[in-house]
């Protein structure tokens, strides 16, 4: 049970002087004579001038000098050597080289220094333009090596070339393999080269606060506005040092300080009940009340006097002749029609005059009063309860018992730690601010998304958002069926009426009135909006009767007059057409039953008939009632789902484990540190990374963007393989180094893992990242140029020195820190001496004796046998003269069964003595005789 710990021990890195650098590679330019381009680049980079100045210098050189873009542009002699070296296998023999040089004769004269400088300038241009990282058409590094061959190994006299006498195979090999050294400061790296700015640090200042103390002047809030990505490149300074790693092995758990003491007196019984109630209540109430009152009063001034006159007349008529009858009808208009049957002429005439006068006055009077009151109340109430009850009983009432005390202890975790040295590595340090910030945000978003899939989501619909067009979609989204269809927006009802009069005798006028023509009931929730009508009315005097012709017809619906005609003063002739009709006549929102009233009088023939179509509109209140039904249907479904979800939550296990396995937490820490460090190296927080398209036709599935993958794959391989992330060390610093507005958030965490809590609360982290052995040049090239995989720009393949095999990556991912060694081991139980055979690892075949350096290097090294690591104390030859048999003494007796032919592997070097690490936890233990805290390994 091991885990890597973040710990480092550094020794002072060694720097090479400028003089020493000349002996480790080939200078780019001949001697110290730099070209104008190189001097200009050094001057711009030393001043840390803007990139515009750098671009202008490169552009000016490209215009002034012809760039070498193809081997055909090379000087013929140099081109011939260039083509031969590209063809010839390495290493090159001196005889082959001498013969080839002689084949060049006669040699066309050329200026070696000038051509050398041109090739060096072209190499710098290619580096700055990024062409060298995509296999540019011309290998400028090879051209520089060719210049060195002509300078050191070729002698040209009078147009004839020959190999110099001091040219050796070793010299040829050095020229063709040694690295090419660029002039200092000729490349612009991440770090400023300006001596006035290099290493300059500005301490933070107290922020300025206005004298006028506003409410917000003492509030500390983070700026949560959307910011632009920052592309600044952090200065990275690599160094060489011993890579130290601390490995910890879990030893035991032990009692620490006392957490609590529960005292129980003799004869005492304690009962403690714990009730935990979680209750959520949501209430939504909407109330709307509308009162509309409308009153119309059409009255004439002589209303009451006319009524008195009519009553007096009627009484008089009754007193004279008992045969007189009177019919009165009251509707939207009041009509009185007397009928008299008298024999005297004067009685007849008097009765007719009174009737006409009285009827006319009463029809003119109409009173309408409408009052409407609407009240809408909507209440939505959801109550969720989760209750947990616990009962704890301590009974010390048995006879003969004594006072007792239950002592609770804090539990400490104890591990055994050991430092291991993994040898010299190129590495770099960075500071990562708030290392858990991204993890917390992503974790929050994931939990939110997971809860959306698990917990039912309360619908966001409102009454106003429900319409005829979207209600089916709303129900479908909620998984509901059995939709309540909305009521029709409009409907219509009809009224038909008629009235016919035959032509009466001369001098006789007949009156009529009726309010019996009624519509059917207007449906609930509708009100009259408008009407269409068609009325046919014909009057005439075909028999040419004596006396003046009189006729009047009126048709009314509510307060709306549809027809009102009176015969002209000159009388009527033949047949007169009083028919009329209209559409969309506005009404006043009547409800219930609509009555059509017909009234009139005539002394001639009259025919009246018509139809009325009343168009009714759905009221807002009725439509809201339908909305409420849809809303309640959705809310009831949510309530049922919420109750089901809460019932599932109540079935949680009685014993709950807080947090996660510490090994998983270490993985989270490493991956988050890795994310931040790669972003720092990229100068880009992974923007533009990713080769998947989310939704692609025709099926809408995620698919790979192959063109993007081709660009991303080398980047992924570079940052995964060049760095040894499994040996990355990190140390968390206090939250004081975070943004001040985050202090309250980072004050405390409780994940169940103390180290993970430090990660969550850290204000900064110091990170040490080692470079994989053999890839140091790739990393330094990246720091200087921003180009991955060196000058070629292509990831290494099998057979290349930098290639990392798949099995190697898998072993590293599975915590394999060991390297297999040749030979087989024979181990005997309880013996601390192992026998190694069939291995010449410790033998030097060149001098045919023991390789003492290899022997000494294995002292204190890890030795892995049969899954168990041991420490090598010493290695010695088993028998003189036998280079394949060795005796290995280990730090403790071999504790497994005796065995032969065991495979073995070695790891890092032990450094110093192991020690115990005590880590406090938040666990509490009630000490007792039976249950003991565990000690590892568990039996």
mmCIF file with all atom_site columns, N, CA and C in Angstrom, residues 54 123-133 182 186-191 233 681-683 718 777-793:
data_model
loop_
_atom_site.group_PDB
_atom_site.id
_atom_site.type_symbol
_atom_site.label_atom_id
_atom_site.label_alt_id
_atom_site.label_comp_id
_atom_site.label_asym_id
_atom_site.label_entity_id
_atom_site.label_seq_id
_atom_site.pdbx_PDB_ins_code
_atom_site.Cartn_x
_atom_site.Cartn_y
_atom_site.Cartn_z
_atom_site.occupancy
_atom_site.B_iso_or_equiv
_atom_site.pdbx_formal_charge
_atom_site.auth_seq_id
_atom_site.auth_comp_id
_atom_site.auth_asym_id
_atom_site.auth_atom_id
_atom_site.pdbx_PDB_model_num
ATOM 1   N N  . UNK A 1 54  ? 11.229 42.348 -34.362 1.00 0.00 ? 54  UNK A N  1
ATOM 2   C CA . UNK A 1 54  ? 11.804 41.088 -34.801 1.00 0.00 ? 54  UNK A CA 1
ATOM 3   C C  . UNK A 1 54  ? 11.276 40.710 -36.178 1.00 0.00 ? 54  UNK A C  1
ATOM 4   N N  . UNK A 1 123 ? 19.413 29.117 -41.701 1.00 0.00 ? 123 UNK A N  1
ATOM 5   C CA . UNK A 1 123 ? 18.990 28.244 -40.613 1.00 0.00 ? 123 UNK A CA 1
ATOM 6   C C  . UNK A 1 123 ? 18.202 29.027 -39.563 1.00 0.00 ? 123 UNK A C  1
ATOM 7   N N  . UNK A 1 124 ? 18.678 30.234 -39.200 1.00 0.00 ? 124 UNK A N  1
ATOM 8   C CA . UNK A 1 124 ? 17.958 31.052 -38.227 1.00 0.00 ? 124 UNK A CA 1
ATOM 9   C C  . UNK A 1 124 ? 16.593 31.476 -38.762 1.00 0.00 ? 124 UNK A C  1
ATOM 10  N N  . UNK A 1 125 ? 16.529 31.849 -40.059 1.00 0.00 ? 125 UNK A N  1
ATOM 11  C CA . UNK A 1 125 ? 15.243 32.220 -40.655 1.00 0.00 ? 125 UNK A CA 1
ATOM 12  C C  . UNK A 1 125 ? 14.274 31.047 -40.591 1.00 0.00 ? 125 UNK A C  1
ATOM 13  N N  . UNK A 1 126 ? 14.770 29.856 -40.909 1.00 0.00 ? 126 UNK A N  1
ATOM 14  C CA . UNK A 1 126 ? 13.910 28.667 -40.882 1.00 0.00 ? 126 UNK A CA 1
ATOM 15  C C  . UNK A 1 126 ? 13.398 28.383 -39.476 1.00 0.00 ? 126 UNK A C  1
ATOM 16  N N  . UNK A 1 127 ? 14.248 28.601 -38.473 1.00 0.00 ? 127 UNK A N  1
ATOM 17  C CA . UNK A 1 127 ? 13.822 28.379 -37.089 1.00 0.00 ? 127 UNK A CA 1
ATOM 18  C C  . UNK A 1 127 ? 12.730 29.361 -36.708 1.00 0.00 ? 127 UNK A C  1
ATOM 19  N N  . UNK A 1 128 ? 12.924 30.647 -37.012 1.00 0.00 ? 128 UNK A N  1
ATOM 20  C CA . UNK A 1 128 ? 11.937 31.651 -36.619 1.00 0.00 ? 128 UNK A CA 1
ATOM 21  C C  . UNK A 1 128 ? 10.617 31.493 -37.372 1.00 0.00 ? 128 UNK A C  1
ATOM 22  N N  . UNK A 1 129 ? 10.694 31.050 -38.625 1.00 0.00 ? 129 UNK A N  1
ATOM 23  C CA . UNK A 1 129 ? 9.466  30.875 -39.394 1.00 0.00 ? 129 UNK A CA 1
ATOM 24  C C  . UNK A 1 129 ? 8.822  29.515 -39.170 1.00 0.00 ? 129 UNK A C  1
ATOM 25  N N  . UNK A 1 130 ? 9.455  28.667 -38.363 1.00 0.00 ? 130 UNK A N  1
ATOM 26  C CA . UNK A 1 130 ? 8.881  27.360 -38.053 1.00 0.00 ? 130 UNK A CA 1
ATOM 27  C C  . UNK A 1 130 ? 9.035  26.343 -39.163 1.00 0.00 ? 130 UNK A C  1
ATOM 28  N N  . UNK A 1 131 ? 9.811  26.658 -40.199 1.00 0.00 ? 131 UNK A N  1
ATOM 29  C CA . UNK A 1 131 ? 9.953  25.723 -41.312 1.00 0.00 ? 131 UNK A CA 1
ATOM 30  C C  . UNK A 1 131 ? 10.833 24.533 -40.964 1.00 0.00 ? 131 UNK A C  1
ATOM 31  N N  . UNK A 1 132 ? 11.721 24.731 -40.041 1.00 0.00 ? 132 UNK A N  1
ATOM 32  C CA . UNK A 1 132 ? 12.647 23.643 -39.724 1.00 0.00 ? 132 UNK A CA 1
ATOM 33  C C  . UNK A 1 132 ? 11.937 22.498 -39.024 1.00 0.00 ? 132 UNK A C  1
ATOM 34  N N  . UNK A 1 133 ? 10.791 22.780 -38.412 1.00 0.00 ? 133 UNK A N  1
ATOM 35  C CA . UNK A 1 133 ? 10.068 21.750 -37.677 1.00 0.00 ? 133 UNK A CA 1
ATOM 36  C C  . UNK A 1 133 ? 9.117  20.966 -38.558 1.00 0.00 ? 133 UNK A C  1
ATOM 37  N N  . UNK A 1 182 ? 23.971 27.405 -31.325 1.00 0.00 ? 182 UNK A N  1
ATOM 38  C CA . UNK A 1 182 ? 23.540 28.710 -31.803 1.00 0.00 ? 182 UNK A CA 1
ATOM 39  C C  . UNK A 1 182 ? 24.151 29.797 -30.918 1.00 0.00 ? 182 UNK A C  1
ATOM 40  N N  . UNK A 1 186 ? 20.475 34.558 -29.654 1.00 0.00 ? 186 UNK A N  1
ATOM 41  C CA . UNK A 1 186 ? 20.013 34.702 -31.030 1.00 0.00 ? 186 UNK A CA 1
ATOM 42  C C  . UNK A 1 186 ? 18.569 34.222 -31.182 1.00 0.00 ? 186 UNK A C  1
ATOM 43  N N  . UNK A 1 187 ? 18.127 33.376 -30.263 1.00 0.00 ? 187 UNK A N  1
ATOM 44  C CA . UNK A 1 187 ? 16.735 32.931 -30.246 1.00 0.00 ? 187 UNK A CA 1
ATOM 45  C C  . UNK A 1 187 ? 16.014 33.598 -29.097 1.00 0.00 ? 187 UNK A C  1
ATOM 46  N N  . UNK A 1 188 ? 14.736 33.865 -29.313 1.00 0.00 ? 188 UNK A N  1
ATOM 47  C CA . UNK A 1 188 ? 13.921 34.486 -28.257 1.00 0.00 ? 188 UNK A CA 1
ATOM 48  C C  . UNK A 1 188 ? 13.154 33.394 -27.539 1.00 0.00 ? 188 UNK A C  1
ATOM 49  N N  . UNK A 1 189 ? 13.513 33.164 -26.293 1.00 0.00 ? 189 UNK A N  1
ATOM 50  C CA . UNK A 1 189 ? 12.824 32.166 -25.494 1.00 0.00 ? 189 UNK A CA 1
ATOM 51  C C  . UNK A 1 189 ? 11.707 32.777 -24.668 1.00 0.00 ? 189 UNK A C  1
ATOM 52  N N  . UNK A 1 190 ? 11.291 32.042 -23.656 1.00 0.00 ? 190 UNK A N  1
ATOM 53  C CA . UNK A 1 190 ? 10.211 32.505 -22.781 1.00 0.00 ? 190 UNK A CA 1
ATOM 54  C C  . UNK A 1 190 ? 10.678 33.594 -21.831 1.00 0.00 ? 190 UNK A C  1
ATOM 55  N N  . UNK A 1 191 ? 11.952 33.552 -21.468 1.00 0.00 ? 191 UNK A N  1
ATOM 56  C CA . UNK A 1 191 ? 12.463 34.451 -20.436 1.00 0.00 ? 191 UNK A CA 1
ATOM 57  C C  . UNK A 1 191 ? 13.120 35.667 -21.078 1.00 0.00 ? 191 UNK A C  1
ATOM 58  N N  . UNK A 1 233 ? 3.500  33.741 -21.974 1.00 0.00 ? 233 UNK A N  1
ATOM 59  C CA . UNK A 1 233 ? 4.352  32.575 -21.730 1.00 0.00 ? 233 UNK A CA 1
ATOM 60  C C  . UNK A 1 233 ? 5.177  32.795 -20.471 1.00 0.00 ? 233 UNK A C  1
ATOM 61  N N  . UNK A 1 681 ? 3.058  25.460 -20.087 1.00 0.00 ? 681 UNK A N  1
ATOM 62  C CA . UNK A 1 681 ? 4.024  25.210 -21.155 1.00 0.00 ? 681 UNK A CA 1
ATOM 63  C C  . UNK A 1 681 ? 3.475  25.618 -22.522 1.00 0.00 ? 681 UNK A C  1
ATOM 64  N N  . UNK A 1 682 ? 2.170  25.392 -22.733 1.00 0.00 ? 682 UNK A N  1
ATOM 65  C CA . UNK A 1 682 ? 1.551  25.733 -24.014 1.00 0.00 ? 682 UNK A CA 1
ATOM 66  C C  . UNK A 1 682 ? 1.303  27.229 -24.163 1.00 0.00 ? 682 UNK A C  1
ATOM 67  N N  . UNK A 1 683 ? 1.331  27.955 -23.069 1.00 0.00 ? 683 UNK A N  1
ATOM 68  C CA . UNK A 1 683 ? 0.899  29.359 -23.067 1.00 0.00 ? 683 UNK A CA 1
ATOM 69  C C  . UNK A 1 683 ? -0.547 29.452 -23.538 1.00 0.00 ? 683 UNK A C  1
ATOM 70  N N  . UNK A 1 718 ? 3.850  14.495 -27.424 1.00 0.00 ? 718 UNK A N  1
ATOM 71  C CA . UNK A 1 718 ? 4.975  15.264 -26.879 1.00 0.00 ? 718 UNK A CA 1
ATOM 72  C C  . UNK A 1 718 ? 4.811  15.497 -25.383 1.00 0.00 ? 718 UNK A C  1
ATOM 73  N N  . UNK A 1 777 ? 17.135 17.415 -25.031 1.00 0.00 ? 777 UNK A N  1
ATOM 74  C CA . UNK A 1 777 ? 17.290 18.345 -26.148 1.00 0.00 ? 777 UNK A CA 1
ATOM 75  C C  . UNK A 1 777 ? 15.947 18.721 -26.762 1.00 0.00 ? 777 UNK A C  1
ATOM 76  N N  . UNK A 1 778 ? 15.007 17.787 -26.761 1.00 0.00 ? 778 UNK A N  1
ATOM 77  C CA . UNK A 1 778 ? 13.672 18.093 -27.294 1.00 0.00 ? 778 UNK A CA 1
ATOM 78  C C  . UNK A 1 778 ? 12.985 19.154 -26.440 1.00 0.00 ? 778 UNK A C  1
ATOM 79  N N  . UNK A 1 779 ? 13.161 19.043 -25.131 1.00 0.00 ? 779 UNK A N  1
ATOM 80  C CA . UNK A 1 779 ? 12.508 20.009 -24.243 1.00 0.00 ? 779 UNK A CA 1
ATOM 81  C C  . UNK A 1 779 ? 13.150 21.390 -24.353 1.00 0.00 ? 779 UNK A C  1
ATOM 82  N N  . UNK A 1 780 ? 14.469 21.448 -24.353 1.00 0.00 ? 780 UNK A N  1
ATOM 83  C CA . UNK A 1 780 ? 15.134 22.754 -24.444 1.00 0.00 ? 780 UNK A CA 1
ATOM 84  C C  . UNK A 1 780 ? 14.850 23.416 -25.795 1.00 0.00 ? 780 UNK A C  1
ATOM 85  N N  . UNK A 1 781 ? 14.754 22.616 -26.867 1.00 0.00 ? 781 UNK A N  1
ATOM 86  C CA . UNK A 1 781 ? 14.400 23.175 -28.174 1.00 0.00 ? 781 UNK A CA 1
ATOM 87  C C  . UNK A 1 781 ? 12.990 23.769 -28.124 1.00 0.00 ? 781 UNK A C  1
ATOM 88  N N  . UNK A 1 782 ? 12.089 23.069 -27.438 1.00 0.00 ? 782 UNK A N  1
ATOM 89  C CA . UNK A 1 782 ? 10.718 23.576 -27.308 1.00 0.00 ? 782 UNK A CA 1
ATOM 90  C C  . UNK A 1 782 ? 10.687 24.897 -26.546 1.00 0.00 ? 782 UNK A C  1
ATOM 91  N N  . UNK A 1 783 ? 11.484 25.004 -25.468 1.00 0.00 ? 783 UNK A N  1
ATOM 92  C CA . UNK A 1 783 ? 11.497 26.240 -24.691 1.00 0.00 ? 783 UNK A CA 1
ATOM 93  C C  . UNK A 1 783 ? 12.007 27.410 -25.519 1.00 0.00 ? 783 UNK A C  1
ATOM 94  N N  . UNK A 1 784 ? 12.974 27.144 -26.394 1.00 0.00 ? 784 UNK A N  1
ATOM 95  C CA . UNK A 1 784 ? 13.578 28.223 -27.166 1.00 0.00 ? 784 UNK A CA 1
ATOM 96  C C  . UNK A 1 784 ? 12.755 28.613 -28.383 1.00 0.00 ? 784 UNK A C  1
ATOM 97  N N  . UNK A 1 785 ? 12.116 27.635 -29.022 1.00 0.00 ? 785 UNK A N  1
ATOM 98  C CA . UNK A 1 785 ? 11.446 27.907 -30.304 1.00 0.00 ? 785 UNK A CA 1
ATOM 99  C C  . UNK A 1 785 ? 9.943  27.732 -30.254 1.00 0.00 ? 785 UNK A C  1
ATOM 100 N N  . UNK A 1 786 ? 9.438  27.040 -29.226 1.00 0.00 ? 786 UNK A N  1
ATOM 101 C CA . UNK A 1 786 ? 8.008  26.744 -29.209 1.00 0.00 ? 786 UNK A CA 1
ATOM 102 C C  . UNK A 1 786 ? 7.626  25.630 -30.163 1.00 0.00 ? 786 UNK A C  1
ATOM 103 N N  . UNK A 1 787 ? 8.614  24.893 -30.690 1.00 0.00 ? 787 UNK A N  1
ATOM 104 C CA . UNK A 1 787 ? 8.368  23.822 -31.648 1.00 0.00 ? 787 UNK A CA 1
ATOM 105 C C  . UNK A 1 787 ? 8.596  22.479 -30.978 1.00 0.00 ? 787 UNK A C  1
ATOM 106 N N  . UNK A 1 788 ? 7.665  21.551 -31.203 1.00 0.00 ? 788 UNK A N  1
ATOM 107 C CA . UNK A 1 788 ? 7.736  20.239 -30.545 1.00 0.00 ? 788 UNK A CA 1
ATOM 108 C C  . UNK A 1 788 ? 8.515  19.259 -31.399 1.00 0.00 ? 788 UNK A C  1
ATOM 109 N N  . UNK A 1 789 ? 9.048  18.247 -30.749 1.00 0.00 ? 789 UNK A N  1
ATOM 110 C CA . UNK A 1 789 ? 9.796  17.149 -31.373 1.00 0.00 ? 789 UNK A CA 1
ATOM 111 C C  . UNK A 1 789 ? 11.014 17.635 -32.146 1.00 0.00 ? 789 UNK A C  1
ATOM 112 N N  . UNK A 1 790 ? 11.681 18.661 -31.616 1.00 0.00 ? 790 UNK A N  1
ATOM 113 C CA . UNK A 1 790 ? 12.968 19.073 -32.159 1.00 0.00 ? 790 UNK A CA 1
ATOM 114 C C  . UNK A 1 790 ? 12.879 19.652 -33.552 1.00 0.00 ? 790 UNK A C  1
ATOM 115 N N  . UNK A 1 791 ? 14.009 19.538 -34.276 1.00 0.00 ? 791 UNK A N  1
ATOM 116 C CA . UNK A 1 791 ? 14.092 20.137 -35.599 1.00 0.00 ? 791 UNK A CA 1
ATOM 117 C C  . UNK A 1 791 ? 13.229 19.414 -36.621 1.00 0.00 ? 791 UNK A C  1
ATOM 118 N N  . UNK A 1 792 ? 12.972 18.131 -36.410 1.00 0.00 ? 792 UNK A N  1
ATOM 119 C CA . UNK A 1 792 ? 12.190 17.377 -37.388 1.00 0.00 ? 792 UNK A CA 1
ATOM 120 C C  . UNK A 1 792 ? 10.698 17.659 -37.272 1.00 0.00 ? 792 UNK A C  1
ATOM 121 N N  . UNK A 1 793 ? 10.236 17.874 -36.051 1.00 0.00 ? 793 UNK A N  1
ATOM 122 C CA . UNK A 1 793 ? 8.812  18.103 -35.845 1.00 0.00 ? 793 UNK A CA 1
ATOM 123 C C  . UNK A 1 793 ? 7.976  16.841 -35.918 1.00 0.00 ? 793 UNK A C  1
#
